[in-house]
Amino acid sequence: MQERNTLQKRIVHETLIRMCNHPTADEVVAEVQSTYPTISRATVYRILNKLADSGEALRIRINNGADHFDHQTFPHYHVHCSSCGKVADVTMPVKELGSMLSDTSGYKILGYSLQFDGLCPECQKNEEIEAGA
Amino acid sequence: MQERNTLQKRIVHETLIRMCNHPTADEVVAEVQSTYPTISRATVYRILNKLADSGEALRIRINNGADHFDHQTFPHYHVHCSSCGKVADVTMPVKELGSMLSDTSGYKILGYSLQFDGLCPECQKNEEIEAGA
DNA sequence: CTGGGTGCAAACTCTTTGCATTCGG
DNA sequence: CCGAATGCAAAGAGTTTGCACCCAG
């Protein structure tokens, strides 16, 4: 029943912390395996799930795609670029949401997830170029 | 190039409207096939995607699971029961969110998605019973 | 020692796609 | 007619799981 502190766990967690771009599980696998080729995809998935469940990392669910992970656990939100898929932080705190957690047809609210969709600066630029051409 | 009005499209859309419980694509397939066994899963998926793309239905992405669909297109949010997976509406309007759509590291915001997680009344009851036993 | 963790491959879930056929306009 | 839409089956992406082996405590 005792949780063990294995090399794999340390490597995956450290890798996630080092990757600041909200990587997908697959990107974490690739990054981990670039240095430790013997660590398997299943292990990385298992460790990421455990981190997300225990609150040591956030799972970010993007429309139409794989889950992304974020090692930052303080309350914040994410913008997802509809064009290139990049994910960025929205650091602005949304205090109002706290007061919204009621009037939900009898549900006991445990949490919420808020994500924005939009275009990142680069894709906006590309859009203008295409429109101009 | 002209979009056609097929029997399948009408059936899938009507079925979605009739199912008020935010069904998954699979549940729509099952419901449609209970009356029209020859309509294929692929067709239902294609039609649901088209409805979601054209704004005639909403796609609700739930943590760890299949997409749900909602024929209601007016602005509202959803609560997802972490225990039984049921999805319910949050009809409370969230005006504040409109003013949040800025200060997002240069992103041009096109939309956002807000979902709550919690326990539905039934699962709260079950939890109490288990705790008491 | 011992059972939690790992690696591998296979399985699984959800969704999309290639292709021949059908049928709405 | 003609090509958009369908049905089928197979493929695809992302993730989980069964099992034998391994190693942290």
CSV table of C-alpha atoms (C1' of nucleotides) in Angstrom, one decimal:
chain,number,residue,atom,x,y,z
A,1,MET,CA,0.0,0.0,0.0
A,2,GLN,CA,3.0,2.2,0.4
A,3,GLU,CA,3.8,4.4,-2.5
A,4,ARG,CA,7.3,4.0,-3.8
A,5,ASN,CA,9.6,6.7,-5.0
A,6,THR,CA,11.0,5.3,-8.2
A,7,LEU,CA,13.4,6.8,-10.7
A,8,GLN,CA,10.7,6.9,-13.4
A,9,LYS,CA,8.4,9.0,-11.2
A,10,ARG,CA,11.1,11.5,-10.5
A,11,ILE,CA,12.1,11.7,-14.2
A,12,VAL,CA,8.6,12.1,-15.4
A,13,HIS,CA,7.7,14.8,-12.8
A,14,GLU,CA,10.9,16.7,-13.4
A,15,THR,CA,10.4,16.5,-17.2
A,16,LEU,CA,6.9,17.8,-16.9
A,17,ILE,CA,8.2,20.7,-14.7
A,18,ARG,CA,10.9,21.5,-17.2
A,19,MET,CA,8.5,21.5,-20.2
A,20,CYS,CA,6.6,24.8,-19.7
A,21,ASN,CA,4.5,24.5,-22.9
A,22,HIS,CA,1.7,22.4,-21.5
A,23,PRO,CA,2.8,19.3,-23.2
A,24,THR,CA,0.5,16.4,-24.2
A,25,ALA,CA,1.1,13.0,-22.6
A,26,ASP,CA,2.7,12.0,-25.8
A,27,GLU,CA,5.1,14.9,-25.8
A,28,VAL,CA,6.2,14.1,-22.3
A,29,VAL,CA,6.8,10.5,-23.5
A,30,ALA,CA,8.9,11.7,-26.3
A,31,GLU,CA,10.9,14.1,-24.1
A,32,VAL,CA,11.5,11.5,-21.4
A,33,GLN,CA,12.5,8.8,-24.0
A,34,SER,CA,14.9,11.2,-25.7
A,35,THR,CA,17.1,10.8,-22.5
A,36,TYR,CA,15.8,7.5,-21.1
A,37,PRO,CA,14.7,5.4,-24.0
A,38,THR,CA,13.8,2.5,-21.8
A,39,ILE,CA,11.0,4.2,-19.9
A,40,SER,CA,7.8,3.0,-21.5
A,41,ARG,CA,4.8,5.0,-22.7
A,42,ALA,CA,2.5,3.1,-20.3
A,43,THR,CA,4.6,4.2,-17.3
A,44,VAL,CA,4.6,7.8,-18.4
A,45,TYR,CA,0.8,7.7,-18.8
A,46,ARG,CA,0.4,6.0,-15.4
A,47,ILE,CA,2.6,8.6,-13.7
A,48,LEU,CA,0.9,11.6,-15.3
A,49,ASN,CA,-2.5,10.2,-14.3
A,50,LYS,CA,-1.3,9.8,-10.7
A,51,LEU,CA,0.1,13.3,-10.7
A,52,ALA,CA,-3.2,14.7,-12.0
A,53,ASP,CA,-5.3,12.7,-9.5
A,54,SER,CA,-3.2,13.7,-6.6
A,55,GLY,CA,-3.3,17.3,-7.6
A,56,GLU,CA,0.4,17.6,-8.3
A,57,ALA,CA,-0.4,18.5,-11.9
A,58,LEU,CA,-3.3,19.7,-13.9
A,59,ARG,CA,-4.9,17.9,-16.8
A,60,ILE,CA,-6.1,20.3,-19.5
A,61,ARG,CA,-8.7,18.9,-21.8
A,62,ILE,CA,-8.7,20.6,-25.2
A,63,ASN,CA,-11.4,20.4,-27.8
A,64,ASN,CA,-10.6,17.8,-30.4
A,65,GLY,CA,-7.3,16.4,-29.2
A,66,ALA,CA,-5.2,14.8,-26.6
A,67,ASP,CA,-5.0,15.9,-23.0
A,68,HIS,CA,-2.4,18.4,-22.0
A,69,PHE,CA,-0.6,18.5,-18.7
A,70,ASP,CA,0.5,21.5,-16.6
A,71,HIS,CA,2.8,21.3,-13.7
A,72,GLN,CA,1.5,24.6,-12.3
A,73,THR,CA,-1.2,23.9,-9.8
A,74,PHE,CA,-2.1,27.4,-8.6
A,75,PRO,CA,-5.5,28.5,-9.9
A,76,HIS,CA,-5.3,29.7,-13.5
A,77,TYR,CA,-6.8,29.1,-16.9
A,78,HIS,CA,-5.7,28.3,-20.4
A,79,VAL,CA,-6.1,29.6,-23.9
A,80,HIS,CA,-5.9,27.2,-26.8
A,81,CYS,CA,-5.1,28.4,-30.2
A,82,SER,CA,-7.6,27.1,-32.7
A,83,SER,CA,-5.1,27.3,-35.5
A,84,CYS,CA,-1.8,25.9,-34.2
A,85,GLY,CA,-3.0,24.2,-31.1
A,86,LYS,CA,-0.7,26.0,-28.8
A,87,VAL,CA,-1.8,26.4,-25.2
A,88,ALA,CA,-0.9,29.4,-23.0
A,89,ASP,CA,-1.7,30.5,-19.5
A,90,VAL,CA,-4.3,33.0,-18.6
A,91,THR,CA,-2.9,34.3,-15.4
A,92,MET,CA,-5.7,36.8,-14.6
A,93,PRO,CA,-7.5,35.5,-11.6
A,94,VAL,CA,-11.2,35.0,-11.9
A,95,LYS,CA,-12.6,35.7,-8.5
A,96,GLU,CA,-16.1,35.8,-9.7
A,97,LEU,CA,-16.2,32.2,-10.5
A,98,GLY,CA,-16.0,31.3,-6.8
A,99,SER,CA,-19.4,32.8,-6.2
A,100,MET,CA,-20.9,31.0,-9.2
A,101,LEU,CA,-20.6,27.6,-7.6
A,102,SER,CA,-24.2,27.3,-6.6
A,103,ASP,CA,-27.6,27.2,-8.2
A,104,THR,CA,-26.6,24.1,-10.1
A,105,SER,CA,-29.7,21.9,-9.8
A,106,GLY,CA,-28.7,20.4,-6.5
A,107,TYR,CA,-25.2,19.4,-7.6
A,108,LYS,CA,-22.4,19.5,-5.0
A,109,ILE,CA,-19.7,21.4,-6.9
A,110,LEU,CA,-16.2,20.0,-6.5
A,111,GLY,CA,-14.5,22.1,-9.2
A,112,TYR,CA,-14.7,23.6,-12.5
A,113,SER,CA,-12.7,24.0,-15.7
A,114,LEU,CA,-12.5,27.1,-17.8
A,115,GLN,CA,-10.8,27.2,-21.1
A,116,PHE,CA,-10.6,29.9,-23.8
A,117,ASP,CA,-10.3,29.3,-27.5
A,118,GLY,CA,-8.7,31.8,-29.8
A,119,LEU,CA,-5.8,32.7,-32.0
A,120,CYS,CA,-2.3,33.2,-30.8
A,121,PRO,CA,-0.4,36.3,-31.9
A,122,GLU,CA,1.5,34.3,-34.6
A,123,CYS,CA,-1.6,32.8,-36.1
A,124,GLN,CA,-3.3,36.2,-36.1
A,125,LYS,CA,-0.3,37.5,-38.1
A,126,ASN,CA,-0.6,34.6,-40.6
A,127,GLU,CA,-4.3,35.2,-41.0
A,128,GLU,CA,-3.7,38.8,-41.9
A,129,ILE,CA,-1.1,37.8,-44.5
A,130,GLU,CA,-3.5,35.3,-46.0
A,131,ALA,CA,-6.3,37.8,-46.1
A,132,GLY,CA,-4.0,40.4,-47.7
A,133,ALA,CA,-2.8,38.0,-50.4
B,1,MET,CA,-21.5,22.0,-53.2
B,2,GLN,CA,-25.1,22.2,-52.3
B,3,GLU,CA,-26.0,20.7,-48.9
B,4,ARG,CA,-28.7,18.1,-49.1
B,5,ASN,CA,-31.5,17.5,-46.8
B,6,THR,CA,-31.5,13.8,-46.2
B,7,LEU,CA,-33.7,11.6,-44.1
B,8,GLN,CA,-30.7,10.7,-41.9
B,9,LYS,CA,-30.0,14.3,-41.1
B,10,ARG,CA,-33.5,15.0,-40.0
B,11,ILE,CA,-33.7,11.8,-37.9
B,12,VAL,CA,-30.4,12.5,-36.1
B,13,HIS,CA,-31.2,16.1,-35.4
B,14,GLU,CA,-34.7,15.3,-34.2
B,15,THR,CA,-33.4,12.5,-32.0
B,16,LEU,CA,-30.8,14.8,-30.5
B,17,ILE,CA,-33.6,17.4,-29.7
B,18,ARG,CA,-35.7,14.7,-28.2
B,19,MET,CA,-32.9,13.4,-25.9
B,20,CYS,CA,-32.6,16.1,-23.3
B,21,ASN,CA,-29.9,14.3,-21.2
B,22,HIS,CA,-26.9,15.6,-23.1
B,23,PRO,CA,-26.2,12.3,-24.8
B,24,THR,CA,-22.9,11.1,-26.1
B,25,ALA,CA,-22.5,10.4,-29.8
B,26,ASP,CA,-22.8,6.7,-28.9
B,27,GLU,CA,-26.1,7.2,-27.1
B,28,VAL,CA,-27.5,9.1,-30.1
B,29,VAL,CA,-26.4,6.2,-32.3
B,30,ALA,CA,-28.1,3.7,-30.1
B,31,GLU,CA,-31.3,5.8,-29.9
B,32,VAL,CA,-31.4,6.4,-33.7
B,33,GLN,CA,-30.7,2.7,-34.4
B,34,SER,CA,-33.4,1.5,-32.1
B,35,THR,CA,-35.9,2.9,-34.6
B,36,TYR,CA,-33.7,3.0,-37.8
B,37,PRO,CA,-31.3,0.1,-37.5
B,38,THR,CA,-29.8,0.8,-41.0
B,39,ILE,CA,-28.4,4.3,-40.1
B,40,SER,CA,-24.8,3.8,-39.5
B,41,ARG,CA,-22.6,5.0,-36.7
B,42,ALA,CA,-20.4,6.9,-39.1
B,43,THR,CA,-23.3,8.8,-40.4
B,44,VAL,CA,-24.5,9.8,-37.0
B,45,TYR,CA,-21.0,11.0,-36.1
B,46,ARG,CA,-20.7,12.9,-39.4
B,47,ILE,CA,-24.1,14.6,-38.8
B,48,LEU,CA,-23.3,15.4,-35.1
B,49,ASN,CA,-20.0,17.0,-36.1
B,50,LYS,CA,-21.7,19.1,-38.8
B,51,LEU,CA,-24.3,20.2,-36.3
B,52,ALA,CA,-21.7,21.2,-33.8
B,53,ASP,CA,-19.6,23.0,-36.5
B,54,SER,CA,-22.6,24.9,-37.8
B,55,GLY,CA,-23.6,26.0,-34.3
B,56,GLU,CA,-26.9,24.0,-34.4
B,57,ALA,CA,-25.7,22.0,-31.4
B,58,LEU,CA,-23.1,22.2,-28.7
B,59,ARG,CA,-20.3,19.7,-28.2
B,60,ILE,CA,-19.6,19.3,-24.5
B,61,ARG,CA,-16.2,17.9,-23.7
B,62,ILE,CA,-16.1,16.0,-20.4
B,63,ASN,CA,-13.0,15.0,-18.5
B,64,ASN,CA,-12.1,11.4,-19.2
B,65,GLY,CA,-14.8,10.4,-21.5
B,66,ALA,CA,-16.7,10.7,-24.8
B,67,ASP,CA,-18.0,14.0,-26.1
B,68,HIS,CA,-21.6,14.8,-25.2
B,69,PHE,CA,-24.0,16.8,-27.4
B,70,ASP,CA,-26.6,19.4,-26.5
B,71,HIS,CA,-29.2,20.7,-28.8
B,72,GLN,CA,-29.7,23.8,-26.7
B,73,THR,CA,-27.5,26.5,-28.3
B,74,PHE,CA,-28.3,29.5,-26.1
B,75,PRO,CA,-25.4,30.4,-23.8
B,76,HIS,CA,-25.3,28.1,-20.8
B,77,TYR,CA,-22.9,25.8,-18.9
B,78,HIS,CA,-22.8,22.3,-17.7
B,79,VAL,CA,-22.2,20.3,-14.5
B,80,HIS,CA,-20.8,16.9,-14.8
B,81,CYS,CA,-21.3,14.3,-12.0
B,82,SER,CA,-17.9,12.8,-11.2
B,83,SER,CA,-19.6,9.7,-9.9
B,84,CYS,CA,-22.2,8.7,-12.4
B,85,GLY,CA,-21.2,10.9,-15.3
B,86,LYS,CA,-24.5,12.5,-15.7
B,87,VAL,CA,-24.5,16.0,-17.3
B,88,ALA,CA,-26.9,18.8,-16.3
B,89,ASP,CA,-27.4,22.4,-17.3
B,90,VAL,CA,-26.3,25.4,-15.3
B,91,THR,CA,-28.8,28.0,-16.5
B,92,MET,CA,-27.3,30.8,-14.4
B,93,PRO,CA,-25.9,33.3,-16.8
B,94,VAL,CA,-22.3,34.3,-16.2
B,95,LYS,CA,-22.0,37.8,-17.4
B,96,GLU,CA,-18.7,38.4,-15.8
B,97,LEU,CA,-17.0,36.1,-18.3
B,98,GLY,CA,-17.6,38.5,-21.1
B,99,SER,CA,-15.3,41.0,-19.5
B,100,MET,CA,-12.6,38.4,-18.9
B,101,LEU,CA,-11.9,37.9,-22.5
B,102,SER,CA,-8.8,40.1,-22.6
B,103,ASP,CA,-5.3,40.1,-21.1
B,104,THR,CA,-4.6,36.7,-22.5
B,105,SER,CA,-1.1,37.1,-23.7
B,106,GLY,CA,-2.1,38.6,-27.1
B,107,TYR,CA,-4.5,35.9,-28.0
B,108,LYS,CA,-7.6,36.9,-30.0
B,109,ILE,CA,-10.4,35.2,-28.0
B,110,LEU,CA,-13.0,33.5,-30.1
B,111,GLY,CA,-14.8,31.7,-27.3
B,112,TYR,CA,-14.5,29.8,-24.1
B,113,SER,CA,-15.8,26.7,-22.4
B,114,LEU,CA,-16.7,26.4,-18.8
B,115,GLN,CA,-17.7,23.2,-17.1
B,116,PHE,CA,-18.3,22.3,-13.5
B,117,ASP,CA,-17.6,19.0,-11.9
B,118,GLY,CA,-19.4,17.8,-8.9
B,119,LEU,CA,-21.8,15.2,-7.5
B,120,CYS,CA,-25.5,15.0,-8.6
B,121,PRO,CA,-28.1,14.8,-5.9
B,122,GLU,CA,-28.5,11.0,-6.3
B,123,CYS,CA,-24.7,10.4,-5.9
B,124,GLN,CA,-24.6,12.7,-2.9
B,125,LYS,CA,-27.3,10.5,-1.3
B,126,ASN,CA,-25.4,7.3,-2.1
B,127,GLU,CA,-22.2,8.8,-0.6
B,128,GLU,CA,-24.0,9.5,2.6
B,129,ILE,CA,-25.3,6.0,2.8
B,130,GLU,CA,-21.9,4.5,2.2
B,131,ALA,CA,-20.4,6.8,4.9
B,132,GLY,CA,-23.1,5.8,7.4
B,133,ALA,CA,-22.6,2.1,6.8
C,1,DC,C1',11.1,-10.6,1.1
C,2,DT,C1',6.9,-8.6,-0.8
C,3,DG,C1',3.8,-6.2,-3.3
C,4,DG,C1',3.9,-1.7,-5.8
C,5,DG,C1',6.0,-0.4,-10.2
C,6,DT,C1',7.6,-1.3,-14.7
C,7,DG,C1',7.9,-2.7,-19.7
C,8,DC,C1',5.8,-4.8,-23.3
C,9,DA,C1',2.3,-5.7,-26.3
C,10,DA,C1',-2.3,-6.3,-26.9
C,11,DA,C1',-6.7,-4.4,-26.0
C,12,DC,C1',-9.9,-0.8,-25.7
C,13,DT,C1',-12.7,3.4,-26.5
C,14,DC,C1',-14.0,6.9,-29.3
C,15,DT,C1',-13.8,8.8,-33.7
C,16,DT,C1',-12.6,9.3,-38.5
C,17,DT,C1',-11.9,7.8,-43.3
C,18,DG,C1',-11.6,5.2,-48.0
C,19,DC,C1',-14.5,3.5,-51.2
C,20,DA,C1',-18.3,1.8,-53.7
C,21,DT,C1',-23.2,2.7,-53.8
C,22,DT,C1',-27.3,5.5,-53.2
C,23,DC,C1',-30.3,9.2,-53.9
C,24,DG,C1',-31.7,14.4,-53.3
C,25,DG,C1',-32.2,18.4,-56.1
D,1,DC,C1',-27.7,13.2,-64.2
D,2,DC,C1',-24.0,14.4,-60.7
D,3,DG,C1',-21.8,14.8,-56.7
D,4,DA,C1',-23.1,15.1,-51.7
D,5,DA,C1',-24.3,11.7,-48.4
D,6,DT,C1',-24.5,7.1,-46.8
D,7,DG,C1',-23.1,2.3,-45.1
D,8,DC,C1',-19.6,-0.6,-44.3
D,9,DA,C1',-15.5,-2.0,-42.6
D,10,DA,C1',-11.0,-0.9,-41.6
D,11,DA,C1',-7.9,2.4,-39.7
D,12,DG,C1',-6.6,5.9,-36.6
D,13,DA,C1',-5.5,8.5,-32.3
D,14,DG,C1',-5.1,8.4,-27.5
D,15,DT,C1',-5.1,5.8,-23.6
D,16,DT,C1',-5.5,1.7,-20.6
D,17,DT,C1',-4.6,-3.0,-19.0
D,18,DG,C1',-2.9,-8.1,-18.3
D,19,DC,C1',1.0,-10.2,-17.1
D,20,DA,C1',5.6,-11.6,-16.0
D,21,DC,C1',9.5,-9.6,-14.1
D,22,DC,C1',11.9,-6.2,-11.2
D,23,DC,C1',13.3,-3.4,-7.4
D,24,DA,C1',12.4,0.1,-3.3
D,25,DG,C1',11.6,-0.2,1.4
